[in-house]
XYZ file of C-alpha atoms in Angstrom:
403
model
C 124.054 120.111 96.851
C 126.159 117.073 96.925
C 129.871 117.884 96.898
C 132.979 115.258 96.861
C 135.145 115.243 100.032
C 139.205 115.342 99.513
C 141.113 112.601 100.424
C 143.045 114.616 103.585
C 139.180 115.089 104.700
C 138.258 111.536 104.096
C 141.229 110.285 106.318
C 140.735 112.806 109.067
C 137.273 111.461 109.623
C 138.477 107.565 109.076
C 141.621 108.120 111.436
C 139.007 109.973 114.161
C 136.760 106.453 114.694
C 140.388 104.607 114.082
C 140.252 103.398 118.206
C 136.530 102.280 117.434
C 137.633 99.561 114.668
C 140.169 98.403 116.581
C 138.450 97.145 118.917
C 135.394 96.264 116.905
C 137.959 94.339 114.503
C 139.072 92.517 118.193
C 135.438 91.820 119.308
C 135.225 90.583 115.280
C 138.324 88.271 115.804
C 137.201 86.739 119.022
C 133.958 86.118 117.505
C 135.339 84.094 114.698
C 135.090 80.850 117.068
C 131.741 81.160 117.907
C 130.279 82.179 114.888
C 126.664 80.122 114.105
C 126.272 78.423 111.153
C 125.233 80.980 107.881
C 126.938 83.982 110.067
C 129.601 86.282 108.236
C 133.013 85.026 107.271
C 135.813 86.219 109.429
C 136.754 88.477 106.421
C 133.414 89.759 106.079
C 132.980 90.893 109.220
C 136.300 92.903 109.171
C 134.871 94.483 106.088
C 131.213 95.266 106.866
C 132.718 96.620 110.623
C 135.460 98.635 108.907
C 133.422 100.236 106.310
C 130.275 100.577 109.205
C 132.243 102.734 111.454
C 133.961 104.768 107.994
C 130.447 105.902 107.559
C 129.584 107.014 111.009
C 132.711 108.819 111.087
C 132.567 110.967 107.789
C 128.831 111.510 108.938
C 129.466 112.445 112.467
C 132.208 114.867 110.995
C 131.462 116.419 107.825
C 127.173 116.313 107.850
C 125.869 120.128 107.329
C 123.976 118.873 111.335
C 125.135 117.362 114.188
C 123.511 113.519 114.163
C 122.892 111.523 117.364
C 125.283 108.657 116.731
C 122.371 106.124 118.429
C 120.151 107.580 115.253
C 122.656 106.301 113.038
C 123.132 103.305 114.468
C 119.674 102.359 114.842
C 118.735 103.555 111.041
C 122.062 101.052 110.030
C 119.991 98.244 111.872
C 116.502 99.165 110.484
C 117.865 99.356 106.571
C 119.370 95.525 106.956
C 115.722 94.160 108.061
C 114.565 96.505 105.524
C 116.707 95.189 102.373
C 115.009 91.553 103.170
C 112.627 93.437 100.769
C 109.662 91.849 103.466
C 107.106 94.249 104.049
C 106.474 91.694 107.637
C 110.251 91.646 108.954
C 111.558 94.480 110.538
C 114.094 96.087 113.059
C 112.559 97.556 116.294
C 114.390 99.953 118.513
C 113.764 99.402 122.566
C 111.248 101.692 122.385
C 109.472 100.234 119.130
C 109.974 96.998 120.911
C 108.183 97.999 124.006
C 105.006 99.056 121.936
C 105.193 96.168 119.784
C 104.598 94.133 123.066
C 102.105 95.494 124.241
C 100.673 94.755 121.321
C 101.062 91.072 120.979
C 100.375 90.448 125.104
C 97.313 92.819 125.207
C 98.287 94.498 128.209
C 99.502 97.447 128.967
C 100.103 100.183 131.982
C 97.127 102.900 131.566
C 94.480 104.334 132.503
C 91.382 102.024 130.993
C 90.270 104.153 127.777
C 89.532 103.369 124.147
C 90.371 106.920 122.488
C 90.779 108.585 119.133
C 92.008 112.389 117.936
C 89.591 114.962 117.519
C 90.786 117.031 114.897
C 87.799 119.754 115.492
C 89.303 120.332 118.982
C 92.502 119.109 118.851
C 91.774 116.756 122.358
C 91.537 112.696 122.965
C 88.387 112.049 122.907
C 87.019 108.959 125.626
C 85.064 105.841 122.924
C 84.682 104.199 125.808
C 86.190 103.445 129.638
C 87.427 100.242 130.718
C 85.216 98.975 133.500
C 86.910 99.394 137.010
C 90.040 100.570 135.326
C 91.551 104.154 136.717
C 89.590 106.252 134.471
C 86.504 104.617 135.431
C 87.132 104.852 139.087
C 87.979 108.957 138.917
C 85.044 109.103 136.939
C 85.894 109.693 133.525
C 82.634 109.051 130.907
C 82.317 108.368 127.108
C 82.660 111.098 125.506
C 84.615 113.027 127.495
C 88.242 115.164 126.148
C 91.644 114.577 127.618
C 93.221 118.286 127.039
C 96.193 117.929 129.036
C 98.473 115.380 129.911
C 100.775 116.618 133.334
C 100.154 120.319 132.412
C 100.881 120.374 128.765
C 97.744 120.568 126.415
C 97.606 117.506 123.544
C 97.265 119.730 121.125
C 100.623 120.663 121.436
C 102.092 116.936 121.880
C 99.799 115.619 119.502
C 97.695 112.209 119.453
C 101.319 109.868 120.166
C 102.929 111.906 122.170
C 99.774 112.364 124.535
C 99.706 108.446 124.809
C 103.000 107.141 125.184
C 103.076 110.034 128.102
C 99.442 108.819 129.549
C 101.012 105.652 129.468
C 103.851 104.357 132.037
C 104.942 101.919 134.489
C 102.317 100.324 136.654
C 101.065 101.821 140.410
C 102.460 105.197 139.463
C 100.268 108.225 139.012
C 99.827 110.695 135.690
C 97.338 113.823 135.824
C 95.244 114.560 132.787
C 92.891 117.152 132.275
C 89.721 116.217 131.290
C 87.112 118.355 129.483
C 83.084 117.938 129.871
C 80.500 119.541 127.611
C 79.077 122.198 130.142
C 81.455 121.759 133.180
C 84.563 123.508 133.801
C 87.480 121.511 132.828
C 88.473 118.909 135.814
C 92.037 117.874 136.813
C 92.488 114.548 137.740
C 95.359 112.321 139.326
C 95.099 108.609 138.225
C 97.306 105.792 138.895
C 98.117 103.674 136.213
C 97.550 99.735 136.435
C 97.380 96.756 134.030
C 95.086 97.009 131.518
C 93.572 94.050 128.866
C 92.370 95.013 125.921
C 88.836 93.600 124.906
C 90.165 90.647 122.707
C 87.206 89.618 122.745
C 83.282 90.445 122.877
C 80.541 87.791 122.840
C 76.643 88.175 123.689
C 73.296 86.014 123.360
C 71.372 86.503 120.479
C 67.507 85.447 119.887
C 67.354 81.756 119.280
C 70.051 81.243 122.123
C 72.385 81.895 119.573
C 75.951 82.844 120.754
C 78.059 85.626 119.158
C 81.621 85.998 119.485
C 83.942 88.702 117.816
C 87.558 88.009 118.014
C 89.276 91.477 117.247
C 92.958 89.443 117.783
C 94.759 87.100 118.586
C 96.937 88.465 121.583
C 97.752 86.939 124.851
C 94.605 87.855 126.603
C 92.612 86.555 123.748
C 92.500 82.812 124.675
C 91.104 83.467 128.174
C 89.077 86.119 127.366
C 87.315 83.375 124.140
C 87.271 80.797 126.727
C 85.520 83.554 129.424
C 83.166 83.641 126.504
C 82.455 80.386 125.337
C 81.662 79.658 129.077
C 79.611 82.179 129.510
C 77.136 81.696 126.639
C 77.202 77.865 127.166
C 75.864 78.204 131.257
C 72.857 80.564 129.144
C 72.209 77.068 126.978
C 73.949 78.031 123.905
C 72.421 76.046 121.002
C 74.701 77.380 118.082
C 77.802 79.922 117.634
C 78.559 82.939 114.860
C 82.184 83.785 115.315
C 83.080 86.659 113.532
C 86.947 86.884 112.417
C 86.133 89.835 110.310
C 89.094 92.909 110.391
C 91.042 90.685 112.631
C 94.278 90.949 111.029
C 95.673 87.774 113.024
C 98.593 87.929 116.046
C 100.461 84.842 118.096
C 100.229 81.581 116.562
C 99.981 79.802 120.029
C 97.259 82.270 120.664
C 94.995 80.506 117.789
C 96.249 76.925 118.219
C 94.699 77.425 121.710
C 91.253 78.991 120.586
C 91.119 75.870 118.131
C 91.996 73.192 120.082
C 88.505 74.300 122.079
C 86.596 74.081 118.946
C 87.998 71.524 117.039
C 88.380 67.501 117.251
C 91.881 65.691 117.874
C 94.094 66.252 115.311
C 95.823 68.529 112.862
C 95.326 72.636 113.783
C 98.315 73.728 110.976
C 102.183 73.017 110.426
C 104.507 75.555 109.389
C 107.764 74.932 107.568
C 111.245 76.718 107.312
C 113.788 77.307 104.243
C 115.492 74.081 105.482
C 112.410 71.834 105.595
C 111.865 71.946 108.989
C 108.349 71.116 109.682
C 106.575 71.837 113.363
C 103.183 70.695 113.940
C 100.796 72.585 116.298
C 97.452 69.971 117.092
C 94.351 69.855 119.250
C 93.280 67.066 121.750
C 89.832 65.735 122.403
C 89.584 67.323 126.215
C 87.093 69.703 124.901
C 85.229 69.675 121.374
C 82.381 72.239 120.731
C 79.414 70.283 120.646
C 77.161 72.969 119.185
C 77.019 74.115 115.245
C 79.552 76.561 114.570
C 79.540 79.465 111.264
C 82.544 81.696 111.107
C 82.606 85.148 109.348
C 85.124 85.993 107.565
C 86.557 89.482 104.950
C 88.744 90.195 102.865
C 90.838 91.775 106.429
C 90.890 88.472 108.544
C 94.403 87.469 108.107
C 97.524 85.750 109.403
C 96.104 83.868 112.911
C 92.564 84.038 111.439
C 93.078 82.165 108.654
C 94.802 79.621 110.645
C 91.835 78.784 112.091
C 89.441 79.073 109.269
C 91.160 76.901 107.268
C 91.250 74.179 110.388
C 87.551 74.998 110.972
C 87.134 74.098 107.098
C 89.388 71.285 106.799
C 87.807 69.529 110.061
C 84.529 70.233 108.421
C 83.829 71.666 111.815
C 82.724 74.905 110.427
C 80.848 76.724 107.623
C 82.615 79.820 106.270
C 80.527 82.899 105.525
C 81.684 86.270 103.985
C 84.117 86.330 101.474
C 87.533 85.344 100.595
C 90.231 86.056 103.467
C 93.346 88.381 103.062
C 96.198 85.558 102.235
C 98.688 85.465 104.572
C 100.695 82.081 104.887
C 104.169 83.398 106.447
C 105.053 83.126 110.068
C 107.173 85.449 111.785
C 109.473 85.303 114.756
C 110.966 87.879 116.982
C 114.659 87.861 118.306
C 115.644 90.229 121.092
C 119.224 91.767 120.409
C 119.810 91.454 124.150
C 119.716 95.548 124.162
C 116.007 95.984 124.554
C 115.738 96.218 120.676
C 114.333 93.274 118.325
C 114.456 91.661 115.094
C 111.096 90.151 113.380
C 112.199 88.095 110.475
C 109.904 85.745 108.263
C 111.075 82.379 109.076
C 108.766 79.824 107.881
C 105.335 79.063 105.904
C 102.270 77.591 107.326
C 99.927 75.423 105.495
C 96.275 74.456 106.299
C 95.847 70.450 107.988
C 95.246 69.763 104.478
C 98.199 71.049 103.492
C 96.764 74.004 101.382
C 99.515 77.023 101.244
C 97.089 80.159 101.463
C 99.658 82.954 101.252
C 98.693 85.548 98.503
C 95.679 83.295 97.713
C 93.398 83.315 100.827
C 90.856 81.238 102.107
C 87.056 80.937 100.000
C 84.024 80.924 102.405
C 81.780 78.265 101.546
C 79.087 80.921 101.399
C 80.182 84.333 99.448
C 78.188 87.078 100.822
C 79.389 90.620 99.980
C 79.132 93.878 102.321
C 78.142 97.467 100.348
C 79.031 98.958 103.285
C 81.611 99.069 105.489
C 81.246 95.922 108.556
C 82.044 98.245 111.266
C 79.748 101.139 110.341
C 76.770 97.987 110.466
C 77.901 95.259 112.465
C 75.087 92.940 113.723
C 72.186 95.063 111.877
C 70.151 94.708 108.917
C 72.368 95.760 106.429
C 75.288 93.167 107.782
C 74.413 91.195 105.028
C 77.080 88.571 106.141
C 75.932 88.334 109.776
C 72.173 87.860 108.436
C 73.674 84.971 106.217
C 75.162 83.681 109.138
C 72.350 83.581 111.054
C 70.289 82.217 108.529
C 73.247 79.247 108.411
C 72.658 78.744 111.768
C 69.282 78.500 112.090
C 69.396 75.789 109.717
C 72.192 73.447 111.462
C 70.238 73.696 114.836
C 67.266 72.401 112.990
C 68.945 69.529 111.612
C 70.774 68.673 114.705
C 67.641 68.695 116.550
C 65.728 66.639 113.856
């Protein structure tokens, strides 16, 4: 039920948060000579400030609950970046922030597991254990089920809960119980260290044939490409399938770097801002892959991926197999508030070498090959129907480069 306040109410609440906007309406006026070009106007700010902290304090008096004034705060923040109408810019809190970095580096402070819910028993289950990680070393298997994290079972914190608590600062110590089909359950103490997510996979296929999968483009994923590429060219690589498929893109220096090993001198993309600003990101010749080179792509490799499809294409250093990418052309850029919390704002397009604008539109593979079934359910078998193209592709271009 909505009901009107009185105006003796209304002013009770506004006089109550009266010190507040004084001195926000001081920090305001000092402000006003070093305010950046396209800030608020000195009279703006007294507004938005005065009517910011009316709201807080009708809220913080006259809501049916008491409200945490750091929620309110916080949800002020997130609906600004969230009237951009930009489902890719976006207001993080510190602890949003935190995740969100993880993310992009590909590190974090764990234990070594891949994991997902089991709804059946309500655990984590263990995909799969980091080799010489802390799980690994207490011996904890595939398969396995975290029940409790420090005492308190995961069905009762539920899936992100159980995480964020497995998770912590490096060289300190969490206990999990762990739960083995026909053992009694087994209580374990495991100190946390740096983990890297598997950016990257790559193996030898028949033919001496190198495979790559790029799952992102985080931090760790140039090394870990470059761990790759070295790898499979010391077993006499003769031709490369990288697959970009589901890889839904990540840090634009992270792909500039992967290219520049692949491609020849020269243009990798250029983005440009509202104002015309245009930045150019290129390769050098130091190292060119010398080897033929097909690149899967789906409908789900986006943002970073396309980046370097469409300078594969455009370099004609690359043929293009799946079908048409996802069609993202923006580029965003994170600003710390200096409070642990960020702001990621769309701040500028980026456009092929050839200067193609992709976003919405997506890039074509120069050989359409569609999947009936889902690419992770059949990766690498028979019915990849894209990989098999692929390999067919291959197998041609090392027979004409050998001809």
């Amino acid at each position: 039920m909505d009901q009107l306040s009185s105006k003796k109410h209304f002013w009770k609440g506004y006089a109550a948060g009266l010190g507040t906007v004084v001195l926000l309406v001081l920090a305001a006026v000092m402000a006003k000579h070093i305010l950046a070009p396209g800030s608020l106007s000195f009279r703006d700010n007294i507004r938005l400030l005065s009517k910011y902290n009316t709201m807080i304090s009708i809220i913080k008096n006259d809501y049916l609950e008491e409200i945490d004034t750091d929620v309110l705060i916080d949800g002020a923040y997130a609906g600004m970046a969230d009237a951009i109408d930009d489902k890719y810019s976006r207001y993080f809190t510190k602890e949003q922030y935190e995740d969100y970095l993880e993310n992009v580096t590909g590190t974090f402070a764990g234990i070594g597991v891949t994991i997902q819910w089991n709804e059946e028993t309500e655990r984590i289950k263990v995909l799969s254990v980091i080799e010489d990680g802390p799980a690994y070393q207490a011996g904890i298997l595939a398969g396995d089920e975290i029940d409790q994290v420090e005492g308190t079972p995961v069905s009762e914190l539920g899936m992100d809960e159980a995480v964020k608590r497995i998770k912590g600062p490096k060289d300190t110590e969490v206990t999990v119980t762990v739960v083995r089909e026909g053992q009694d359950p087994m209580e374990m103490t495991l100190t946390r260290k740096l983990i890297e997510e598997d950016a990257a996979t790559w193996q030898m296929l028949d033919g001496s044939i190198g495979y790559i999968q790029l799952s992102g483009f985080s931090g760790v994923a140039p090394k870990q490409f470059s761990q790759a590429m070295e790898s499979l060219q010391e077993e006499g690589m003769k031709g490369l399938i990288l697959d970009l498929r589901g890889n839904p893109g990540g840090q634009l220096n992270a792909v500039v770097e992967i290219a520049d090993s692949l491609l020849p001198e020269g243009l990798v993309t250029y983005t440009e801002t509202r104002q015309g600003q245009r930045v150019e990101f290129t390769s050098d010749a130091e190292t060119i892959l010398d080897v033929p080179l097909v690149v899967l792509i789906d409908q789900d490799s986006a943002s970073a991926s396309e980046v370097l499809a469409g300078a594969l294409r455009d370099h004609k250093a690359g043929v293009l197999v799946g079908t048409t990418s996802f069609g993202k052309g923006i580029v965003q850029t994170t600003y710390n508030l200096g409070d642990g919390s960020a702001l990621k704002i769309t701040m500028a397009r980026y456009y092929t070498p050839n200067g193609d604008f992709i976003h919405g539109v997506g890039i074509e593979p120069d050989i359409q090959v569609d999947m009936e079934e889902p690419v992770d359910a059949v990766r690498l078998t028979q019915e990849d129907t894209q990989f098999q193209a692929a390999l067919e592709k291959i197998d041609e271009l090392i027979r004409e480069k050998s001809e």
